[in-house]
C-alpha positions as a LaTeX table, in Angstrom:
\begin{tabular}{lrrr}
\hline
Residue & $x$ (\AA) & $y$ (\AA) & $z$ (\AA) \\
\hline
Met1 & $-44.48$ & $-99.28$ & $-34.46$ \\
Ser2 & $-43.99$ & $-100.15$ & $-38.12$ \\
Gln3 & $-46.82$ & $-99.81$ & $-40.59$ \\
Pro4 & $-49.62$ & $-102.08$ & $-39.35$ \\
Arg5 & $-51.77$ & $-104.30$ & $-41.54$ \\
Leu6 & $-55.00$ & $-102.86$ & $-40.08$ \\
Ser7 & $-56.15$ & $-99.62$ & $-38.51$ \\
Ile8 & $-59.43$ & $-99.67$ & $-36.50$ \\
Val9 & $-61.01$ & $-96.22$ & $-35.97$ \\
Ile10 & $-63.70$ & $-95.74$ & $-33.32$ \\
Pro11 & $-65.53$ & $-92.39$ & $-33.26$ \\
Ala12 & $-66.67$ & $-91.58$ & $-29.75$ \\
Tyr13 & $-68.85$ & $-88.83$ & $-28.25$ \\
Asn14 & $-69.77$ & $-89.01$ & $-24.52$ \\
Glu15 & $-69.17$ & $-92.75$ & $-24.45$ \\
Ser16 & $-67.89$ & $-93.08$ & $-20.91$ \\
Ala17 & $-70.66$ & $-95.58$ & $-20.03$ \\
Arg18 & $-69.52$ & $-98.11$ & $-22.65$ \\
Ile19 & $-66.11$ & $-97.19$ & $-24.06$ \\
Glu20 & $-64.31$ & $-99.41$ & $-21.52$ \\
Asn21 & $-66.31$ & $-102.43$ & $-22.59$ \\
Thr22 & $-65.69$ & $-101.50$ & $-26.23$ \\
Leu23 & $-61.93$ & $-101.25$ & $-25.68$ \\
Ala24 & $-61.91$ & $-104.57$ & $-23.80$ \\
Arg25 & $-63.66$ & $-106.37$ & $-26.64$ \\
Val26 & $-61.61$ & $-104.72$ & $-29.40$ \\
Met27 & $-58.20$ & $-105.20$ & $-27.75$ \\
His28 & $-59.03$ & $-108.78$ & $-26.76$ \\
Cys29 & $-59.95$ & $-109.54$ & $-30.38$ \\
Val30 & $-56.72$ & $-107.91$ & $-31.68$ \\
Tyr31 & $-54.56$ & $-109.99$ & $-29.33$ \\
Ala32 & $-56.52$ & $-113.23$ & $-29.52$ \\
Arg33 & $-56.52$ & $-113.24$ & $-33.32$ \\
Asn34 & $-53.01$ & $-111.90$ & $-33.58$ \\
Trp35 & $-54.02$ & $-108.99$ & $-35.76$ \\
Asp36 & $-51.25$ & $-106.61$ & $-36.76$ \\
Ala37 & $-53.44$ & $-103.64$ & $-35.90$ \\
Glu38 & $-53.58$ & $-100.19$ & $-34.37$ \\
Val39 & $-56.71$ & $-99.00$ & $-32.62$ \\
Met40 & $-57.62$ & $-95.30$ & $-32.73$ \\
Val41 & $-60.40$ & $-93.68$ & $-30.64$ \\
Val42 & $-61.44$ & $-90.29$ & $-31.98$ \\
Asn43 & $-62.91$ & $-88.22$ & $-29.17$ \\
Asp44 & $-65.50$ & $-85.83$ & $-30.63$ \\
Gly45 & $-65.38$ & $-83.14$ & $-27.96$ \\
Ser46 & $-66.91$ & $-85.29$ & $-25.22$ \\
Ser47 & $-67.89$ & $-83.56$ & $-21.99$ \\
Asp48 & $-67.60$ & $-86.77$ & $-19.94$ \\
Asp49 & $-64.66$ & $-89.02$ & $-19.07$ \\
Thr50 & $-64.34$ & $-90.72$ & $-22.48$ \\
Ala51 & $-60.85$ & $-89.31$ & $-23.18$ \\
Ala52 & $-59.58$ & $-90.06$ & $-19.65$ \\
Ile53 & $-60.66$ & $-93.66$ & $-19.89$ \\
Val54 & $-58.96$ & $-94.12$ & $-23.25$ \\
Glu55 & $-55.78$ & $-92.51$ & $-21.88$ \\
Arg56 & $-55.80$ & $-94.88$ & $-18.94$ \\
Trp57 & $-56.08$ & $-97.86$ & $-21.29$ \\
Met58 & $-53.25$ & $-96.54$ & $-23.41$ \\
Leu59 & $-50.84$ & $-97.05$ & $-20.51$ \\
Asp60 & $-51.18$ & $-100.85$ & $-20.92$ \\
His61 & $-51.91$ & $-101.02$ & $-24.67$ \\
Pro62 & $-49.25$ & $-99.46$ & $-26.89$ \\
Arg63 & $-51.36$ & $-100.21$ & $-30.00$ \\
Leu64 & $-54.10$ & $-97.86$ & $-28.71$ \\
Arg65 & $-54.16$ & $-94.14$ & $-29.69$ \\
Leu66 & $-56.41$ & $-91.23$ & $-28.81$ \\
Ile67 & $-57.20$ & $-88.48$ & $-31.33$ \\
Gln68 & $-58.90$ & $-85.32$ & $-30.08$ \\
Asn69 & $-61.24$ & $-83.36$ & $-32.35$ \\
Pro70 & $-61.25$ & $-79.55$ & $-31.93$ \\
Gly71 & $-64.62$ & $-79.64$ & $-30.26$ \\
Asn72 & $-67.78$ & $-81.50$ & $-31.20$ \\
Lys73 & $-67.66$ & $-81.83$ & $-34.99$ \\
Gly74 & $-69.87$ & $-84.81$ & $-35.80$ \\
Lys75 & $-69.40$ & $-88.45$ & $-36.67$ \\
Gly76 & $-68.41$ & $-87.76$ & $-40.27$ \\
Phe77 & $-65.63$ & $-85.42$ & $-39.16$ \\
Ser78 & $-64.47$ & $-87.94$ & $-36.54$ \\
Val79 & $-64.27$ & $-90.80$ & $-39.03$ \\
Arg80 & $-62.39$ & $-88.67$ & $-41.52$ \\
Asn81 & $-60.01$ & $-87.34$ & $-38.85$ \\
Gly82 & $-59.21$ & $-90.88$ & $-37.80$ \\
Leu83 & $-58.88$ & $-92.55$ & $-41.16$ \\
Leu84 & $-56.67$ & $-89.82$ & $-42.62$ \\
Gln85 & $-54.28$ & $-90.33$ & $-39.73$ \\
Ala86 & $-54.43$ & $-94.11$ & $-39.88$ \\
Ala87 & $-51.28$ & $-96.01$ & $-41.01$ \\
Gly88 & $-52.70$ & $-99.43$ & $-41.84$ \\
Glu89 & $-52.69$ & $-101.05$ & $-45.28$ \\
Ile90 & $-56.42$ & $-101.53$ & $-44.61$ \\
Val91 & $-58.28$ & $-98.86$ & $-42.60$ \\
Met92 & $-61.80$ & $-99.28$ & $-41.16$ \\
Phe93 & $-64.20$ & $-97.68$ & $-38.76$ \\
Thr94 & $-66.69$ & $-99.19$ & $-36.38$ \\
Asp95 & $-69.28$ & $-97.62$ & $-34.09$ \\
Ala96 & $-68.47$ & $-97.44$ & $-30.39$ \\
Asp97 & $-71.42$ & $-99.62$ & $-29.52$ \\
Leu98 & $-69.97$ & $-102.49$ & $-31.57$ \\
Ser99 & $-73.39$ & $-103.28$ & $-32.97$ \\
Ser100 & $-71.44$ & $-105.36$ & $-35.49$ \\
Pro101 & $-68.98$ & $-107.47$ & $-33.43$ \\
Ile102 & $-65.38$ & $-106.47$ & $-34.09$ \\
Glu103 & $-64.68$ & $-110.10$ & $-35.06$ \\
Glu104 & $-66.71$ & $-109.46$ & $-38.20$ \\
Ala105 & $-63.92$ & $-107.23$ & $-39.42$ \\
Glu106 & $-62.37$ & $-110.35$ & $-40.87$ \\
Leu107 & $-65.23$ & $-110.42$ & $-43.40$ \\
Leu108 & $-64.41$ & $-106.90$ & $-44.57$ \\
Ile109 & $-60.69$ & $-107.66$ & $-44.70$ \\
Ala110 & $-61.38$ & $-110.77$ & $-46.80$ \\
Ala111 & $-63.40$ & $-108.68$ & $-49.25$ \\
Ile112 & $-60.50$ & $-106.18$ & $-49.56$ \\
Asp113 & $-58.01$ & $-109.03$ & $-50.00$ \\
Lys114 & $-60.17$ & $-110.37$ & $-52.87$ \\
Gly115 & $-59.93$ & $-107.08$ & $-54.76$ \\
Ala116 & $-62.43$ & $-104.62$ & $-53.26$ \\
Asp117 & $-61.32$ & $-101.03$ & $-52.69$ \\
Val118 & $-64.15$ & $-100.49$ & $-50.21$ \\
Ala119 & $-65.98$ & $-103.12$ & $-48.17$ \\
Ile120 & $-69.19$ & $-102.09$ & $-46.38$ \\
Gly121 & $-70.99$ & $-104.03$ & $-43.69$ \\
Ser122 & $-74.68$ & $-104.65$ & $-44.39$ \\
Arg123 & $-77.45$ & $-105.38$ & $-41.93$ \\
Trp124 & $-79.98$ & $-106.19$ & $-44.59$ \\
Leu125 & $-78.26$ & $-108.46$ & $-47.08$ \\
Asp126 & $-78.85$ & $-111.33$ & $-44.70$ \\
Pro127 & $-81.52$ & $-110.45$ & $-42.07$ \\
Ala128 & $-80.88$ & $-113.76$ & $-40.33$ \\
Lys129 & $-77.59$ & $-112.34$ & $-39.06$ \\
Gln130 & $-79.36$ & $-109.68$ & $-37.02$ \\
Thr131 & $-79.03$ & $-110.75$ & $-33.38$ \\
Thr132 & $-81.21$ & $-107.98$ & $-31.88$ \\
His133 & $-83.77$ & $-106.38$ & $-34.16$ \\
Gln134 & $-84.61$ & $-102.68$ & $-34.21$ \\
Pro135 & $-88.07$ & $-101.55$ & $-33.15$ \\
Leu136 & $-90.49$ & $-101.53$ & $-36.04$ \\
Tyr137 & $-90.58$ & $-97.73$ & $-36.37$ \\
Arg138 & $-86.77$ & $-97.61$ & $-36.66$ \\
Arg139 & $-86.79$ & $-100.33$ & $-39.30$ \\
Phe140 & $-89.48$ & $-98.39$ & $-41.24$ \\
Phe141 & $-87.62$ & $-95.06$ & $-41.17$ \\
Gly142 & $-84.31$ & $-96.73$ & $-41.90$ \\
Arg143 & $-85.67$ & $-98.52$ & $-44.95$ \\
Cys144 & $-87.40$ & $-95.33$ & $-46.18$ \\
Phe145 & $-84.25$ & $-93.31$ & $-45.87$ \\
Asn146 & $-82.20$ & $-95.97$ & $-47.61$ \\
Ala147 & $-84.69$ & $-96.12$ & $-50.46$ \\
Val148 & $-84.59$ & $-92.34$ & $-50.93$ \\
Thr149 & $-80.82$ & $-92.40$ & $-50.80$ \\
Arg150 & $-80.54$ & $-95.13$ & $-53.39$ \\
Leu151 & $-82.95$ & $-93.35$ & $-55.70$ \\
Ala152 & $-81.46$ & $-89.86$ & $-55.34$ \\
Met153 & $-77.81$ & $-90.87$ & $-55.49$ \\
Gly154 & $-77.87$ & $-93.95$ & $-57.68$ \\
Leu155 & $-76.43$ & $-96.20$ & $-55.02$ \\
Pro156 & $-77.19$ & $-99.90$ & $-55.43$ \\
Phe157 & $-76.50$ & $-100.95$ & $-51.83$ \\
Lys158 & $-79.13$ & $-102.36$ & $-49.49$ \\
Asp159 & $-77.55$ & $-100.69$ & $-46.47$ \\
Thr160 & $-75.63$ & $-97.41$ & $-46.72$ \\
Gln161 & $-75.75$ & $-96.44$ & $-43.05$ \\
Cys162 & $-74.12$ & $-99.43$ & $-41.26$ \\
Gly163 & $-71.23$ & $-98.00$ & $-39.23$ \\
Phe164 & $-68.82$ & $-100.78$ & $-40.22$ \\
Lys165 & $-66.73$ & $-100.06$ & $-43.33$ \\
Ala166 & $-63.17$ & $-100.79$ & $-44.51$ \\
Phe167 & $-60.97$ & $-99.29$ & $-47.22$ \\
Arg168 & $-57.63$ & $-99.81$ & $-48.91$ \\
Trp169 & $-55.35$ & $-97.09$ & $-47.57$ \\
Pro170 & $-54.91$ & $-95.28$ & $-50.92$ \\
Ala171 & $-58.66$ & $-95.34$ & $-51.62$ \\
Ala172 & $-59.42$ & $-93.93$ & $-48.15$ \\
Gln173 & $-56.89$ & $-91.13$ & $-48.65$ \\
Val174 & $-58.72$ & $-89.97$ & $-51.76$ \\
Ile175 & $-62.30$ & $-90.54$ & $-50.57$ \\
Phe176 & $-61.98$ & $-88.79$ & $-47.21$ \\
Arg177 & $-60.07$ & $-85.84$ & $-48.68$ \\
Leu178 & $-63.09$ & $-85.23$ & $-50.87$ \\
Gln179 & $-65.67$ & $-85.81$ & $-48.13$ \\
Arg180 & $-67.58$ & $-82.67$ & $-47.11$ \\
Ile181 & $-70.51$ & $-83.92$ & $-45.00$ \\
Glu182 & $-69.39$ & $-84.02$ & $-41.35$ \\
Arg183 & $-72.37$ & $-85.43$ & $-39.56$ \\
Trp184 & $-74.75$ & $-88.42$ & $-39.99$ \\
Gly185 & $-75.11$ & $-88.08$ & $-43.79$ \\
Phe186 & $-71.44$ & $-88.77$ & $-44.55$ \\
Asp187 & $-71.99$ & $-92.52$ & $-45.21$ \\
Pro188 & $-73.83$ & $-92.15$ & $-48.52$ \\
Glu189 & $-71.42$ & $-89.36$ & $-49.49$ \\
Ile190 & $-68.34$ & $-91.51$ & $-49.20$ \\
Leu191 & $-70.06$ & $-94.32$ & $-51.16$ \\
Phe192 & $-71.13$ & $-91.84$ & $-53.78$ \\
Ile193 & $-67.54$ & $-90.64$ & $-54.13$ \\
Ala194 & $-66.16$ & $-94.12$ & $-54.37$ \\
Arg195 & $-68.64$ & $-95.00$ & $-57.11$ \\
Lys196 & $-67.95$ & $-91.80$ & $-59.09$ \\
Leu197 & $-64.23$ & $-92.62$ & $-58.94$ \\
Lys198 & $-65.00$ & $-96.15$ & $-60.26$ \\
Met199 & $-63.68$ & $-97.87$ & $-57.18$ \\
Lys200 & $-64.86$ & $-101.41$ & $-56.47$ \\
Val201 & $-67.33$ & $-101.33$ & $-53.55$ \\
Val202 & $-68.46$ & $-104.68$ & $-52.05$ \\
Glu203 & $-71.35$ & $-105.03$ & $-49.67$ \\
Val204 & $-70.83$ & $-107.78$ & $-47.05$ \\
Pro205 & $-73.51$ & $-109.25$ & $-44.78$ \\
Val206 & $-72.42$ & $-108.90$ & $-41.09$ \\
Ser207 & $-73.89$ & $-109.83$ & $-37.77$ \\
Trp208 & $-75.56$ & $-106.88$ & $-36.13$ \\
Gly209 & $-77.53$ & $-106.18$ & $-32.94$ \\
His210 & $-79.56$ & $-103.07$ & $-32.22$ \\
Asp211 & $-78.39$ & $-101.04$ & $-29.23$ \\
Glu212 & $-81.25$ & $-99.26$ & $-27.39$ \\
Arg213 & $-78.83$ & $-96.46$ & $-26.43$ \\
Ser214 & $-78.49$ & $-95.40$ & $-30.06$ \\
Arg215 & $-78.59$ & $-91.60$ & $-30.23$ \\
Ile216 & $-79.85$ & $-91.16$ & $-33.78$ \\
Ser217 & $-83.31$ & $-89.66$ & $-34.18$ \\
Tyr218 & $-84.89$ & $-90.87$ & $-37.40$ \\
Leu219 & $-87.19$ & $-87.84$ & $-37.56$ \\
Lys220 & $-84.74$ & $-85.04$ & $-36.70$ \\
Asp221 & $-81.56$ & $-86.60$ & $-38.06$ \\
Gly222 & $-83.42$ & $-88.15$ & $-40.99$ \\
Met223 & $-84.56$ & $-84.70$ & $-42.17$ \\
Lys224 & $-81.00$ & $-83.41$ & $-41.80$ \\
Met225 & $-79.66$ & $-86.32$ & $-43.81$ \\
Leu226 & $-82.13$ & $-85.60$ & $-46.61$ \\
Glu227 & $-80.80$ & $-82.04$ & $-46.74$ \\
Glu228 & $-77.30$ & $-83.45$ & $-46.93$ \\
Ile229 & $-78.26$ & $-85.67$ & $-49.87$ \\
Leu230 & $-79.21$ & $-82.52$ & $-51.75$ \\
Glu231 & $-75.91$ & $-80.96$ & $-50.70$ \\
Ile232 & $-74.01$ & $-83.99$ & $-52.06$ \\
Arg233 & $-75.76$ & $-83.59$ & $-55.41$ \\
Lys234 & $-74.90$ & $-79.90$ & $-55.42$ \\
Asn235 & $-71.24$ & $-80.63$ & $-54.60$ \\
Tyr236 & $-71.11$ & $-83.14$ & $-57.44$ \\
Leu237 & $-72.52$ & $-80.69$ & $-59.94$ \\
Leu238 & $-70.05$ & $-78.07$ & $-58.81$ \\
Gly239 & $-67.16$ & $-80.48$ & $-59.38$ \\
Arg240 & $-66.13$ & $-80.74$ & $-55.74$ \\
Tyr241 & $-65.60$ & $-84.51$ & $-55.97$ \\
Asp242 & $-62.91$ & $-84.21$ & $-58.62$ \\
Glu243 & $-60.30$ & $-86.93$ & $-58.11$ \\
Ala244 & $-57.47$ & $-84.55$ & $-59.00$ \\
Ile245 & $-58.31$ & $-82.38$ & $-55.97$ \\
Ala246 & $-57.58$ & $-85.22$ & $-53.55$ \\
Lys247 & $-54.59$ & $-86.60$ & $-55.39$ \\
Lys248 & $-52.68$ & $-83.39$ & $-54.80$ \\
Ser249 & $-52.69$ & $-83.93$ & $-51.05$ \\
Val250 & $-52.21$ & $-87.73$ & $-50.73$ \\
Pro251 & $-49.12$ & $-88.44$ & $-48.63$ \\
Ala252 & $-46.00$ & $-89.68$ & $-50.40$ \\
Arg253 & $-46.02$ & $-93.07$ & $-48.59$ \\
Glu254 & $-48.33$ & $-94.39$ & $-51.26$ \\
Thr255 & $-49.39$ & $-92.39$ & $-54.27$ \\
Phe256 & $-52.89$ & $-92.87$ & $-55.63$ \\
Thr257 & $-52.29$ & $-93.30$ & $-59.34$ \\
Gly258 & $-55.73$ & $-92.84$ & $-60.75$ \\
Lys259 & $-59.00$ & $-94.74$ & $-60.76$ \\
Val260 & $-58.60$ & $-97.94$ & $-58.84$ \\
Arg261 & $-60.81$ & $-99.98$ & $-61.07$ \\
Ser262 & $-62.95$ & $-99.41$ & $-64.13$ \\
\hline
\end{tabular}
């Protein structure tokens, strides 16, 4: 297949209960809207039938690929592993639960087409677009974490954690080669990197519905993410987000020629 317009990356860990429905919705959308797209499921060391289900679907869907992580490495590792292997002019990732409907990808694509280097879905820019609200305690912890993240890292975005983000291919090649956080805290890290490299990041309101099967624990994982925020600051002070480091390993298909936008 020639270079596609869009690559859709879906990180998956023990998703056998819902990956079939996810693939049905994503592939239907790709065909119905005539997207020139590849779909890539990154299996993060699942112990269930996630990989087998994807492989079965691949028999009938040549646009579908399966990428296997070397064991369970975390969501951040999975997203990076997928996006760095993606071939699309625009590359994006979405959570396996499709809390933001895949059709909303058109909003991210439109933002990229208008000049953004990174387009991030936001649950909180327009609360009216939330179809199923989180329980109150999840909303409280989520807002608290976002406030701490914005303060500690200088990020202006209302929602850093929404698992629905798109990138120009050259921007993704640089950002994800500099990424170091491999679990839940990778979202603010990649936004921090993009901002430090003066890329244009646009926040886009998207429809979103809470899934009760969400695995994130705001107490346990929230504390870990706070530790990772400190690690991001340390990495920055040690010069580990230097643009030149990533430029050395960007594939020759497209060369990243410096800061995307000042």
